[in-house]
Short mmCIF file of C-alpha atoms and ligand atoms in Angstrom, two decimals:
data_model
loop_
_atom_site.label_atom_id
_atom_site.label_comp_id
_atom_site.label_asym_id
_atom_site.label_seq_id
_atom_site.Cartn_x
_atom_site.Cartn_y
_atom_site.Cartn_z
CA UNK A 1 -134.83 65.61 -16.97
CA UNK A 2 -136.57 69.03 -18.06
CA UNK A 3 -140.18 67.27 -17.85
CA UNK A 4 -139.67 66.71 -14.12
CA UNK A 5 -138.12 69.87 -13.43
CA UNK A 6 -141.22 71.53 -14.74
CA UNK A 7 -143.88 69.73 -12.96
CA UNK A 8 -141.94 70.55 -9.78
CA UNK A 9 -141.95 74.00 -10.61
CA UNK A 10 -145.72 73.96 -11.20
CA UNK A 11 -145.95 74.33 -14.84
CA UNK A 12 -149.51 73.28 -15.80
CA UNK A 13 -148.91 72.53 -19.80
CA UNK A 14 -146.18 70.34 -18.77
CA UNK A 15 -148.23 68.42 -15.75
CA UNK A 16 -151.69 67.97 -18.08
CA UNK A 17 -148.91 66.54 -20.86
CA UNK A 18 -147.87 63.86 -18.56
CA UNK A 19 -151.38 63.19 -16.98
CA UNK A 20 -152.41 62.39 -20.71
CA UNK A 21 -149.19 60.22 -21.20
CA UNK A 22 -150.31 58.34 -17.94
CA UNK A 23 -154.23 58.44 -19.28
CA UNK A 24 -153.11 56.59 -22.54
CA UNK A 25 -150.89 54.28 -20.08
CA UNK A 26 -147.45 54.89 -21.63
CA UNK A 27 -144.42 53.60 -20.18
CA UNK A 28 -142.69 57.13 -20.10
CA UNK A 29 -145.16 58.25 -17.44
CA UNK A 30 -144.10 55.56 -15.68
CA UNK A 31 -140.20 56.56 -15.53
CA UNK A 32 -141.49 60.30 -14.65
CA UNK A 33 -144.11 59.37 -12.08
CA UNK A 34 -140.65 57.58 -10.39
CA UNK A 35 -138.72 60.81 -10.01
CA UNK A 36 -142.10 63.04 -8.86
CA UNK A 37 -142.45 60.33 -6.32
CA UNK A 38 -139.84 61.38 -4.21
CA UNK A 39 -141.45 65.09 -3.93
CA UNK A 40 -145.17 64.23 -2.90
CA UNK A 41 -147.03 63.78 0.33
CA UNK A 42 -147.77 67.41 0.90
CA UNK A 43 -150.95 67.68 -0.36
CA UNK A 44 -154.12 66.95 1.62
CA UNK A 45 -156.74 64.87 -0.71
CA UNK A 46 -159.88 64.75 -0.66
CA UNK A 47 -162.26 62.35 -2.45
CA UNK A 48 -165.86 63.58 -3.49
CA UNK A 49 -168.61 60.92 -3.76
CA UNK A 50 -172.49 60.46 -4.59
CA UNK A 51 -175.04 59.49 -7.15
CA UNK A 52 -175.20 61.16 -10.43
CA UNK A 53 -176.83 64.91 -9.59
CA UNK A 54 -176.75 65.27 -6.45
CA UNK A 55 -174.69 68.31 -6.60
CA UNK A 56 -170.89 67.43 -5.89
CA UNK A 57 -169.62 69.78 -9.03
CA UNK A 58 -171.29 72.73 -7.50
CA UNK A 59 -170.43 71.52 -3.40
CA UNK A 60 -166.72 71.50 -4.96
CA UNK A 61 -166.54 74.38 -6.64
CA UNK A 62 -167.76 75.86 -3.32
CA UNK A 63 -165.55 74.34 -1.51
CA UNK A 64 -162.62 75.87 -3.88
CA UNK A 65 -163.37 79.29 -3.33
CA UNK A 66 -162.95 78.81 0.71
CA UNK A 67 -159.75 76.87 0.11
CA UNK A 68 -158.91 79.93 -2.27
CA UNK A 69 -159.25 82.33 0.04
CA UNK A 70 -157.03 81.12 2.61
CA UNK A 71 -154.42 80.90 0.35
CA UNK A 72 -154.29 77.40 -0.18
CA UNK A 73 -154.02 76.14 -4.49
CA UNK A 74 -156.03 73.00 -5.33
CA UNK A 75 -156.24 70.20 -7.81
CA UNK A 76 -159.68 69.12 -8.89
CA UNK A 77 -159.62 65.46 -10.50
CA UNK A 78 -163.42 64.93 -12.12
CA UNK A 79 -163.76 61.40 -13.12
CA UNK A 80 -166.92 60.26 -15.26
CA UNK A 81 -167.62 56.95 -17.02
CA UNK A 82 -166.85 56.01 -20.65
CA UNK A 83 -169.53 54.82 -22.82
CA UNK A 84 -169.20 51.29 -22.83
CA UNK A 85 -170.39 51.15 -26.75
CA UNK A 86 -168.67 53.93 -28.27
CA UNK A 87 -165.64 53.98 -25.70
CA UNK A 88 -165.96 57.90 -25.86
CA UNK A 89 -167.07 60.27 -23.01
CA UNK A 90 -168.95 63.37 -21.74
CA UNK A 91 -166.95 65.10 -18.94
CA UNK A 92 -169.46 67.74 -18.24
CA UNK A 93 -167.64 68.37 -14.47
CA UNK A 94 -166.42 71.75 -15.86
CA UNK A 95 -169.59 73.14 -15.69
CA UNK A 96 -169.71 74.35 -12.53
CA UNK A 97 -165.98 75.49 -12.76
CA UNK A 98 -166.95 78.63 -14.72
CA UNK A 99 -165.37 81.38 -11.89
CA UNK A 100 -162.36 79.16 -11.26
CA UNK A 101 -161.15 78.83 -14.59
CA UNK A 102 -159.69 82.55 -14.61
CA UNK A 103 -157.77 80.94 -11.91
CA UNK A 104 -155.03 78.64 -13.49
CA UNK A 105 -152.52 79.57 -11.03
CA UNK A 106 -154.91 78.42 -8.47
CA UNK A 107 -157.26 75.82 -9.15
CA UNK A 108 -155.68 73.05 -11.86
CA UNK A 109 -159.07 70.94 -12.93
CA UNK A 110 -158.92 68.20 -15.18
CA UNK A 111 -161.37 65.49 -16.41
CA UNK A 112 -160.79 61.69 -16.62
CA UNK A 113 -162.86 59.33 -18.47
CA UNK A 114 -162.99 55.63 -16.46
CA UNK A 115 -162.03 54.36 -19.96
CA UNK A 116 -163.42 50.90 -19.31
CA UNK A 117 -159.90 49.87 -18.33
CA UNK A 118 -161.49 49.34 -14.51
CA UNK A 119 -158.04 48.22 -13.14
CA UNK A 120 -156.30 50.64 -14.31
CA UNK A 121 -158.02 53.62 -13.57
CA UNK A 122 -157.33 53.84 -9.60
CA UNK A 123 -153.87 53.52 -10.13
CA UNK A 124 -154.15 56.08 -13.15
CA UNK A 125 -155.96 58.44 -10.65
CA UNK A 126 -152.85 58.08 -7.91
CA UNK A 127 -150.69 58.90 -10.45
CA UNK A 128 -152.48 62.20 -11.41
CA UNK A 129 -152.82 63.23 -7.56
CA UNK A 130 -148.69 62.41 -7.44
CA UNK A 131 -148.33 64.88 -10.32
CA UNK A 132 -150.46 67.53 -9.03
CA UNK A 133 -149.12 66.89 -5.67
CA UNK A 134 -145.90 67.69 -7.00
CA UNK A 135 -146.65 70.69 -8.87
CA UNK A 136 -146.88 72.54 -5.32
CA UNK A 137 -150.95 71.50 -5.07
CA UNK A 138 -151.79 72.28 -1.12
CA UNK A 139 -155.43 70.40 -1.46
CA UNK A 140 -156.86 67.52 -4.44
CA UNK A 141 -159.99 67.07 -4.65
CA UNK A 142 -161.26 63.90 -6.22
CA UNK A 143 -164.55 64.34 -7.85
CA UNK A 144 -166.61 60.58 -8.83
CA UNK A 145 -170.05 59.74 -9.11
CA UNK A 146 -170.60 56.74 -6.13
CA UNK A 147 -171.55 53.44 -7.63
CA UNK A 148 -169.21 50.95 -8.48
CA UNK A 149 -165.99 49.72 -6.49
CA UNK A 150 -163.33 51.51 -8.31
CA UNK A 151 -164.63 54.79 -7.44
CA UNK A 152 -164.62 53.74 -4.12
CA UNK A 153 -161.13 52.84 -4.53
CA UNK A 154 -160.14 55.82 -5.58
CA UNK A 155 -162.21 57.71 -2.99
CA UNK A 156 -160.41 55.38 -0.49
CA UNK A 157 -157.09 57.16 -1.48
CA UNK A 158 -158.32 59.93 -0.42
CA UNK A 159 -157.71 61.30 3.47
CA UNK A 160 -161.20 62.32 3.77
CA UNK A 161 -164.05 61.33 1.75
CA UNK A 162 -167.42 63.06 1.46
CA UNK A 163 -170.06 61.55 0.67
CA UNK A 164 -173.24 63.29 -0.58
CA UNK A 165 -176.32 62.74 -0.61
CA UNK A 166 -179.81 64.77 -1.65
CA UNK A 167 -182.97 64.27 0.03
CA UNK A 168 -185.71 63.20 -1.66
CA UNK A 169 -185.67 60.06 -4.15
CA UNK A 170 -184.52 57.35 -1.79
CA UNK A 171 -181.37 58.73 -2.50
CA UNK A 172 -180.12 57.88 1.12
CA UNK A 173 -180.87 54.02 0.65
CA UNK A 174 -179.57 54.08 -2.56
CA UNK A 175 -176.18 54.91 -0.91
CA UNK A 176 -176.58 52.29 2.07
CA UNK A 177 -176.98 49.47 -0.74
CA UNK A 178 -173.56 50.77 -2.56
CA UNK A 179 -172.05 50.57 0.78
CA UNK A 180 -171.14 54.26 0.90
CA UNK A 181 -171.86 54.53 3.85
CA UNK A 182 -168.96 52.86 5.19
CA UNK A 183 -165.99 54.87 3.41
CA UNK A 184 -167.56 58.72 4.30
CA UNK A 185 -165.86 60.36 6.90
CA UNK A 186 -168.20 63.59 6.56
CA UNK A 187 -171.54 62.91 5.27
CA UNK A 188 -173.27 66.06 3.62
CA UNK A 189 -177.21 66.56 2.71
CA UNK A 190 -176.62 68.91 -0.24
CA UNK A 191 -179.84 70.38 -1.78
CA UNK A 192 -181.01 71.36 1.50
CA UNK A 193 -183.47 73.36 0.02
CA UNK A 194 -185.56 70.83 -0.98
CA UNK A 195 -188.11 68.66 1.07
CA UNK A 196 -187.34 65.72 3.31
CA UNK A 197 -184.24 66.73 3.95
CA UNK A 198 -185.43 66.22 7.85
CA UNK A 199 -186.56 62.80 6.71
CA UNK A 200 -182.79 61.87 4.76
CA UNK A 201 -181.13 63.36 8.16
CA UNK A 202 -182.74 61.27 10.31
CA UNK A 203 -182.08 58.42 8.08
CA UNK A 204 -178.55 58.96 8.00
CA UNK A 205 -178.25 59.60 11.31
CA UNK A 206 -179.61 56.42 11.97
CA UNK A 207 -177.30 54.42 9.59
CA UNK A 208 -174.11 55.94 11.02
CA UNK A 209 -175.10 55.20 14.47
CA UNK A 210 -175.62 51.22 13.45
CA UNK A 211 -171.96 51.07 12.96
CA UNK A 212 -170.84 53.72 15.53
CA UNK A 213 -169.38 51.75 18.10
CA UNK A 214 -166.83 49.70 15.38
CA UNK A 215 -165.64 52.87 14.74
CA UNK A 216 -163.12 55.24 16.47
CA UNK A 217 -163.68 58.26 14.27
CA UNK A 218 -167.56 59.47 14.31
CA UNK A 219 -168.41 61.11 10.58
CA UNK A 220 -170.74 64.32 10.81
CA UNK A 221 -173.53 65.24 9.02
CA UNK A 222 -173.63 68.45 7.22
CA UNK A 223 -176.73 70.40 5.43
CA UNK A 224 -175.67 72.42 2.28
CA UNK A 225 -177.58 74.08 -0.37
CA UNK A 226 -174.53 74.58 -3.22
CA UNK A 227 -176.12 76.59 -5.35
CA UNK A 228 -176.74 79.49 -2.67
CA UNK A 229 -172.87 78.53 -1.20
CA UNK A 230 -174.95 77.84 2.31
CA UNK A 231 -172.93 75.78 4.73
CA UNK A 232 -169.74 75.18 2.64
CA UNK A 233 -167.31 76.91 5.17
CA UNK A 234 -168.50 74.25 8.38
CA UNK A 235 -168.22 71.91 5.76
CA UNK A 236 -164.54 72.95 5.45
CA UNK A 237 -164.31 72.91 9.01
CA UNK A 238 -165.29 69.81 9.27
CA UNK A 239 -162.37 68.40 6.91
CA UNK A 240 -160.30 70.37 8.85
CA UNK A 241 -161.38 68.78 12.03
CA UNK A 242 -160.61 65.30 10.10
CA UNK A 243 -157.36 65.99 9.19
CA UNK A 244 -156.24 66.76 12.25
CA UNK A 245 -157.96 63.54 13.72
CA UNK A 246 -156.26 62.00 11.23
CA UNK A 247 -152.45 63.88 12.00
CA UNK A 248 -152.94 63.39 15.55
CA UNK A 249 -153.53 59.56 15.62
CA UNK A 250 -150.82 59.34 12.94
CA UNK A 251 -153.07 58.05 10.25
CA UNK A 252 -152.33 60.45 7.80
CA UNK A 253 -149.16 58.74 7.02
CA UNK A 254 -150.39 55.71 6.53
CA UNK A 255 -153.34 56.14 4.74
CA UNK A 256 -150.66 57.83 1.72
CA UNK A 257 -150.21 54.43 0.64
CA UNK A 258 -151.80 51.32 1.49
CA UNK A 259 -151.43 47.39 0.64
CA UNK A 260 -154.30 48.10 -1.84
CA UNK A 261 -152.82 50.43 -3.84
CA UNK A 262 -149.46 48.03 -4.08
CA UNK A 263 -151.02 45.12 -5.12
CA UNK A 264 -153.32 47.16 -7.96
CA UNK A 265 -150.01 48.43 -9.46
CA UNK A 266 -148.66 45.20 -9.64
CA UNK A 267 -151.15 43.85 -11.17
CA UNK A 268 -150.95 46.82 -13.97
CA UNK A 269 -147.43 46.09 -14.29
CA UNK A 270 -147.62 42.19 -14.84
CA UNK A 271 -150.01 43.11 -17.63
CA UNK A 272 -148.05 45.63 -18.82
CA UNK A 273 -144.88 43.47 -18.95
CA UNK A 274 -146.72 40.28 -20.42
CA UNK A 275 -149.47 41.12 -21.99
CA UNK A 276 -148.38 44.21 -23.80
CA UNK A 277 -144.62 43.86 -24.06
CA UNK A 278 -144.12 40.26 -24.23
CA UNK A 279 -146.40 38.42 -25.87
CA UNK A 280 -148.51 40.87 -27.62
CA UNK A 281 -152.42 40.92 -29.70
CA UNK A 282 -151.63 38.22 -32.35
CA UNK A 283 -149.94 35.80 -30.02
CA UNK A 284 -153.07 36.55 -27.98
CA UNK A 285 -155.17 35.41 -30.69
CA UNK A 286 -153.22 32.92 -31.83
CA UNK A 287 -153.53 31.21 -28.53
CA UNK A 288 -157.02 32.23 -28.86
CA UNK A 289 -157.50 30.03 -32.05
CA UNK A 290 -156.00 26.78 -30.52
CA UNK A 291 -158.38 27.02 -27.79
CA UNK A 292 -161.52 27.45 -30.03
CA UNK A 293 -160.04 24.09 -31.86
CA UNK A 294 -159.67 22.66 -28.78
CA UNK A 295 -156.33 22.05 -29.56
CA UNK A 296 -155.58 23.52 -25.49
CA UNK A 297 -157.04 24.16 -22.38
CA UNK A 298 -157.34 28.07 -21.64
CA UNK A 299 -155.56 27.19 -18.07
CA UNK A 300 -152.51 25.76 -19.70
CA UNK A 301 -152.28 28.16 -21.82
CA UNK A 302 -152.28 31.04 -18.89
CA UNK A 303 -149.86 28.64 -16.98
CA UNK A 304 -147.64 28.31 -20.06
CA UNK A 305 -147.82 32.33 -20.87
CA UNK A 306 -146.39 32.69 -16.95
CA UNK A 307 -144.44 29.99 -17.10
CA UNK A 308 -142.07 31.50 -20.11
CA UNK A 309 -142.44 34.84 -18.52
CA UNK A 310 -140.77 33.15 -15.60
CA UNK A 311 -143.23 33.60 -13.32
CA UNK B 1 -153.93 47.61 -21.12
CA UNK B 2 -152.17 48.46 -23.95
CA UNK B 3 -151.38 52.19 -25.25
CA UNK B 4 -154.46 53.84 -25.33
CA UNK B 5 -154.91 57.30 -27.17
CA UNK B 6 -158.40 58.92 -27.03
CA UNK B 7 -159.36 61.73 -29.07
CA UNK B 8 -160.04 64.92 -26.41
CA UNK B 9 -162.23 67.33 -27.19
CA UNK B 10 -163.19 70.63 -25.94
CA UNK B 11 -166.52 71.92 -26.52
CA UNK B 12 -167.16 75.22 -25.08
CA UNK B 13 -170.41 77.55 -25.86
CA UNK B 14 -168.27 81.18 -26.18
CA UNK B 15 -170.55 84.48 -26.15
CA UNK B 16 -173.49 85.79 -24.46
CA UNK B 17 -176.02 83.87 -26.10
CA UNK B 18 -178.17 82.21 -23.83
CA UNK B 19 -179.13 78.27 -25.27
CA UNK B 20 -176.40 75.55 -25.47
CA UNK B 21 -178.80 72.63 -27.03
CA UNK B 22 -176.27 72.78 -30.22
CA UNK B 23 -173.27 72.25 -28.48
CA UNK B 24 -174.69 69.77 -26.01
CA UNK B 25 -175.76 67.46 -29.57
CA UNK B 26 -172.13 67.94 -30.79
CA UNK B 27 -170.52 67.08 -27.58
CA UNK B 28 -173.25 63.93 -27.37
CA UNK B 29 -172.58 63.09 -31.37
CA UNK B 30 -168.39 63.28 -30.38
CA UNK B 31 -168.97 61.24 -27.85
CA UNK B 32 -170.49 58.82 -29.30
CA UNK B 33 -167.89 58.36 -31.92
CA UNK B 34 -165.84 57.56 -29.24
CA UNK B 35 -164.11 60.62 -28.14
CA UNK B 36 -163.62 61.94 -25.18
CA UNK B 37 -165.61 65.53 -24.70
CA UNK B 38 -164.67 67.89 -21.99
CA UNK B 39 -168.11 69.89 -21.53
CA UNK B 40 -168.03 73.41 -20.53
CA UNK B 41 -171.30 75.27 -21.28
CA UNK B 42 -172.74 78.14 -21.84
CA UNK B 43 -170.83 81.94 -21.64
CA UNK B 44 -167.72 81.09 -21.81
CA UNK B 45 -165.02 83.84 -22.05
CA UNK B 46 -162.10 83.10 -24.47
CA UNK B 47 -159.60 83.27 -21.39
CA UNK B 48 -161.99 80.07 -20.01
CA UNK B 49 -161.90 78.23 -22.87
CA UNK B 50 -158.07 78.66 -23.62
CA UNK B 51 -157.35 77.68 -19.81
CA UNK B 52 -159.21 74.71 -19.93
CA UNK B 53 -157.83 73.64 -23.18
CA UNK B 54 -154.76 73.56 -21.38
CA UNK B 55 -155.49 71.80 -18.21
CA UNK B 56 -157.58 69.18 -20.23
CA UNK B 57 -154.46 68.93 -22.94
CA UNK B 58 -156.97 68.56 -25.04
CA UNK B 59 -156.34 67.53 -29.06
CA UNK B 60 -158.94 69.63 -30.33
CA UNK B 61 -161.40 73.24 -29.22
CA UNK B 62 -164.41 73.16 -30.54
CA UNK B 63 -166.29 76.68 -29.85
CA UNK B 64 -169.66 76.67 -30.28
CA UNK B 65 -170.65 80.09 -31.57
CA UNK B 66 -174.31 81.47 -32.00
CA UNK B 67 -174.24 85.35 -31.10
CA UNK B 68 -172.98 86.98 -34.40
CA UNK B 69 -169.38 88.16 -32.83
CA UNK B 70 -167.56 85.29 -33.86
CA UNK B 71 -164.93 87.12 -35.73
CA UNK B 72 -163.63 89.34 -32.30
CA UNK B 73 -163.93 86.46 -30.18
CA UNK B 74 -162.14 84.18 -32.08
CA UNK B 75 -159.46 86.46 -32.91
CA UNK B 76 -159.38 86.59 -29.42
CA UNK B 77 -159.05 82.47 -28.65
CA UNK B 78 -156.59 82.35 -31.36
CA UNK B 79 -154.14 85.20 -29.09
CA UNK B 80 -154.82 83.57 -25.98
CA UNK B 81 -153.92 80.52 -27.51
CA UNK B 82 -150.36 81.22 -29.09
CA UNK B 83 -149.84 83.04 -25.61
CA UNK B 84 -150.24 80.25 -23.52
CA UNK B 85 -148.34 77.98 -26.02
CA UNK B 86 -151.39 76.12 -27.04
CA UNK B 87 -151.44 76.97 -31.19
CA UNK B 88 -150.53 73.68 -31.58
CA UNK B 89 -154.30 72.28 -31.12
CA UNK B 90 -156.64 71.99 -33.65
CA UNK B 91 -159.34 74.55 -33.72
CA UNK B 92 -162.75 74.42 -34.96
CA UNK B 93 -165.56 76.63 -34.91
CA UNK B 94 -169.07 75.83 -35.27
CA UNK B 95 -172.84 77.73 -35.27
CA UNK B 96 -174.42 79.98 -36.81
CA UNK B 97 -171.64 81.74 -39.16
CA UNK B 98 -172.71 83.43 -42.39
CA UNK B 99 -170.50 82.18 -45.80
CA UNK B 100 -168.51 84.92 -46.63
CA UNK B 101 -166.85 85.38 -43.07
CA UNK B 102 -165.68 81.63 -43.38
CA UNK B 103 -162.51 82.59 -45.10
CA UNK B 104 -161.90 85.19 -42.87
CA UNK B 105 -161.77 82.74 -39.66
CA UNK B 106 -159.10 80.62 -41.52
CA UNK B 107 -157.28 83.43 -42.15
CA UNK B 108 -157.20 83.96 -39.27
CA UNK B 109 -155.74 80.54 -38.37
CA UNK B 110 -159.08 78.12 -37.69
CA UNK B 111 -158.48 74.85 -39.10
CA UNK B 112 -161.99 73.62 -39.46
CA UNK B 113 -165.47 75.98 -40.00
CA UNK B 114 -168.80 73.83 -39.65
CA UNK B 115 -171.88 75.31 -40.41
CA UNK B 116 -175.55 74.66 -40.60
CA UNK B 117 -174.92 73.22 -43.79
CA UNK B 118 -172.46 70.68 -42.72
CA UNK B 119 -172.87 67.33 -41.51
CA UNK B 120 -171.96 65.67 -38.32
CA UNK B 121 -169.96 62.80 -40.22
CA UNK B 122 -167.65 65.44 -41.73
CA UNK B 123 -167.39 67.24 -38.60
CA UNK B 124 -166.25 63.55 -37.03
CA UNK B 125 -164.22 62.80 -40.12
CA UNK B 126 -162.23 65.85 -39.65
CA UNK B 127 -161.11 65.36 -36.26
CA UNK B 128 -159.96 61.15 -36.58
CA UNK B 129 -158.11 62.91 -39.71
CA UNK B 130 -156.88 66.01 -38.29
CA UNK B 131 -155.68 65.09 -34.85
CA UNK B 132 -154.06 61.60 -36.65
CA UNK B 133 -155.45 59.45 -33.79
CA UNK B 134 -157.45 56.81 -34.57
CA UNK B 135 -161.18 55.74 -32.92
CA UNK B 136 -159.79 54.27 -30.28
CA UNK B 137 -163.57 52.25 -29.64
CA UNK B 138 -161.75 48.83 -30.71
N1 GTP C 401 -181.86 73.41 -5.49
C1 GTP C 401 -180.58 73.06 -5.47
N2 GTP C 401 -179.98 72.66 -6.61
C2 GTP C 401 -178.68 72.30 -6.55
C3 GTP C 401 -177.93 72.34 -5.36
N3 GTP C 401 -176.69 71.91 -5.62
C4 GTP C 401 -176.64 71.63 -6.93
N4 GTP C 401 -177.83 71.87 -7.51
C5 GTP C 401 -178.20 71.67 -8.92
O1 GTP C 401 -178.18 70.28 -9.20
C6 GTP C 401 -177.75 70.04 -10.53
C7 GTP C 401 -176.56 69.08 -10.54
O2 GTP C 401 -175.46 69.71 -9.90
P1 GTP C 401 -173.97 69.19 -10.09
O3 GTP C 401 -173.12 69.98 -9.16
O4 GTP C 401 -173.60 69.17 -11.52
O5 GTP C 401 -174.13 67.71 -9.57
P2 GTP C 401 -173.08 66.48 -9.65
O6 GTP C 401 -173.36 65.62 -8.50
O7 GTP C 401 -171.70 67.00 -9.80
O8 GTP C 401 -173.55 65.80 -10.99
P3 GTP C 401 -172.78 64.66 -11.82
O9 GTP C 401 -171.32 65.03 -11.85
O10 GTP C 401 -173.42 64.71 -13.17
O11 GTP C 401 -173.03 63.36 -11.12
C8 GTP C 401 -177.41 71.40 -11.11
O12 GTP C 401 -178.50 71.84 -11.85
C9 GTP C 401 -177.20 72.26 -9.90
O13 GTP C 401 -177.47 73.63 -10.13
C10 GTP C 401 -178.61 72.78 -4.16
O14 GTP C 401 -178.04 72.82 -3.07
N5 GTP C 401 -179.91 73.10 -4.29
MG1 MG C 402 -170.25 66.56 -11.27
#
């Protein structure tokens, strides 16, 4: 198959062809995704979290140029909500890409719109890391902004998350309520310019040592101002010192694929199989109809659906 | 889900010029019609935008151009672009481009030229025609 051959080699038209085939969900990603499968697990990923503005574009792109200069290529995966009215989407990530895009060999960025289709869009996001994990990719890097629980999903594929914060704002509390706090490995106070950033420190430092003693690995802290590139290489460091927490212990291995990410793909299949393949919109409406006339209970109608699919 | 194509869109500010309110309306006004917009601000070389246009497989670059040397530096996108095997996107231009050089750009192989003069539901009409997808906001 010429398509796979590509990828492996690390051709980037043919890898951002197949991440839009598995964006629009089409069943020929699917049969590619199978074969690549076989020639991932070398990459090290690494999810990016934190409210909207806080500065992870910049903290990434910084973090790019130290990965860059040891050598190592990246993947950058930027993913920003849809409108839910219009269903379109403003992936404004890029902007702080500017020096890296001269760098195609290098650094392979590409946006993803959430799309509304919530389930979908971890497993989506795997798929893209498998492709760009099998184009040769030594580090991903999995941009999202922190809020709702499929970007923490998909920052819980990752072998390392980050999440960041900026002082000021409440910002810090904001992230205890989303229950960041639990999924960051490495904490960073980006913006470290600006005021109270002893105040969000001792904050944090605070929160992490509430659930210290469940915990076997202890997340640092890390003060950055992105803009001026200030602290980015211990910030590296730091991931570095993760990852080989993580080799040591023998939980990078396991964390490649978890029960989680099964049972999510299953669940896109099923609906895949029934929904889309076998019974289809107007059957879907049809149904729909006999339950607005009362005609049939919405639960035997799901039981009946399953039933005939032979489930 | 079922088979989901969004319309991608690459909106990139090319040239020295140093405002990018224009382009940040289009992107918002694409958007809303339901497209997806990759963003890329302001001063962005031709090699950028071409790049990125790859990475993001995008259907359609839109160059937003202000600074009055349109003609070189599209010439320039349009190279780049049958280079790196990308020709086969749709590419519009749009800013501040005086009548008579309009011709010129499709000559040189733009599809779509929208000026000052043009509105955004042509602009969006274009697109949902040109790149044969359909709003996918059902
Ligand atoms: N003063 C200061 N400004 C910063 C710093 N880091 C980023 N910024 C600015 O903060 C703004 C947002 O930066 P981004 O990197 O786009 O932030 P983001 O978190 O990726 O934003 P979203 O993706 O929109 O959620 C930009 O104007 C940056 O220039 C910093 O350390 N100090
Ligand atoms: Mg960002």
């Amino acid at each position: 198959m010429e398509l796979v051959e590509k990828i492996l080699n690390g051709d980037i038209a043919s890898a951002a062809r197949l991440i839009t085939m598995i964006e629009n969900n089409r069943e020929d990603a699917a049969r590619i995704i199978k074969k690549i499968f076989y020639h991932t697990g070398n990459a090290y990923i690494i999810g990016v979290t934190g409210s909207p503005g806080v500065g992870k574009s910049s903290l990434v792109s910084d973090m790019i140029n130290v990965f860059r200069k040891r050598g190592d290529t990246v993947g950058v995966i930027a993913v920003d909500s849809s409108s839910p009215f219009s269903g379109g989407a403003l992936l404004g990530d890029r902007i702080r890409m500017q020096d890296h895009e001269v760098d195609p060999e290098g650094v392979f960025m590409r946006s993803m719109a959430t799309r509304g289709n919530l389930g979908g869009l971890s497993s989506a996001t795997r798929d893209v890391c498998y492709v760009m994990d099998a184009m040769g990719r030594d580090v991903i890097i999995i941009e999202t902004v922190g809020v709702g629980q499929v970007e923490l999903d998909i920052v819980n594929m990752a072998y390392t998350s980050i999440v960041v914060i900026a002082p000021g704002m409440g910002d810090s509390i904001q992230a205890i309520k989303a229950g960041i706090m639990e999924i960051g490995d490495i904490f960073v106070i980006n913006k470290a310019d600006h005021e109270g950033v002893d105040a969000a420190l001792s904050d944090m430092e605070y929160m992490l040592h509430i659930g210290a003693d469940k915990k076997e690995w202890h997340p640092e802290i890390f003060k950055t101002v992105a803009t001026e590139n200030k602290g980015i290489v211990e910030l590296v460091e730091g991931i570095d010192k993760h990852r080989k927490y993580l080799e040591d212990n023998g939980l990078k291995s396991k964390k490649f694929y978890s029960m989680e990410q099964l049972i999510d793909l299953i669940k896109k299949r099923i609906e895949k199989r029934i929904l889309d393949n076998k019974l289809g919109k107007d059957n879907i409406k049809k149904h729909i109809n006999s339950i607005l006339k009362k005609e049939i209970d919405p639960y035997t109608v799901a039981d009946m659906i399953l039933d005939d699919a032979g489930l | 889900m079922t088979v989901d194509n969004k319309i991608r869109v690459l909106v990139s500010k090319i040239g020295l010029d140093g405002h990018d309110k224009g382009a940040m309306l289009i992107a918002s006004i694409l958007r809303d019609a339901g497209m997806e917009v990759i963003y890329t601000g302001l001063r962005r070389t031709p090699t950028q935008c071409v790049n990125t246009a790859l990475q993001e497989d995008v259907d359609v670059i839109g160059l937003s151009i202000l600074s009055g040397s349109h003609l070189t530096l599209v010439l320039k996108v349009i190279e780049l672009m049958k280079a790196k095997g990308v020709d086969d996107k749709k590419l519009i231009v749009g800013g501040v481009i005086p009548d008579e050089d309009i011709p010129k750009l499709k000559d040189m192989g733009v599809d779509a030229v929208f000026t000052q003069s043009s509105t955004y539901l042509e602009m969006i009409d274009y697109i949902k025609k040109a790149t044969g997808k359909e709003d996918a906001s059902t």
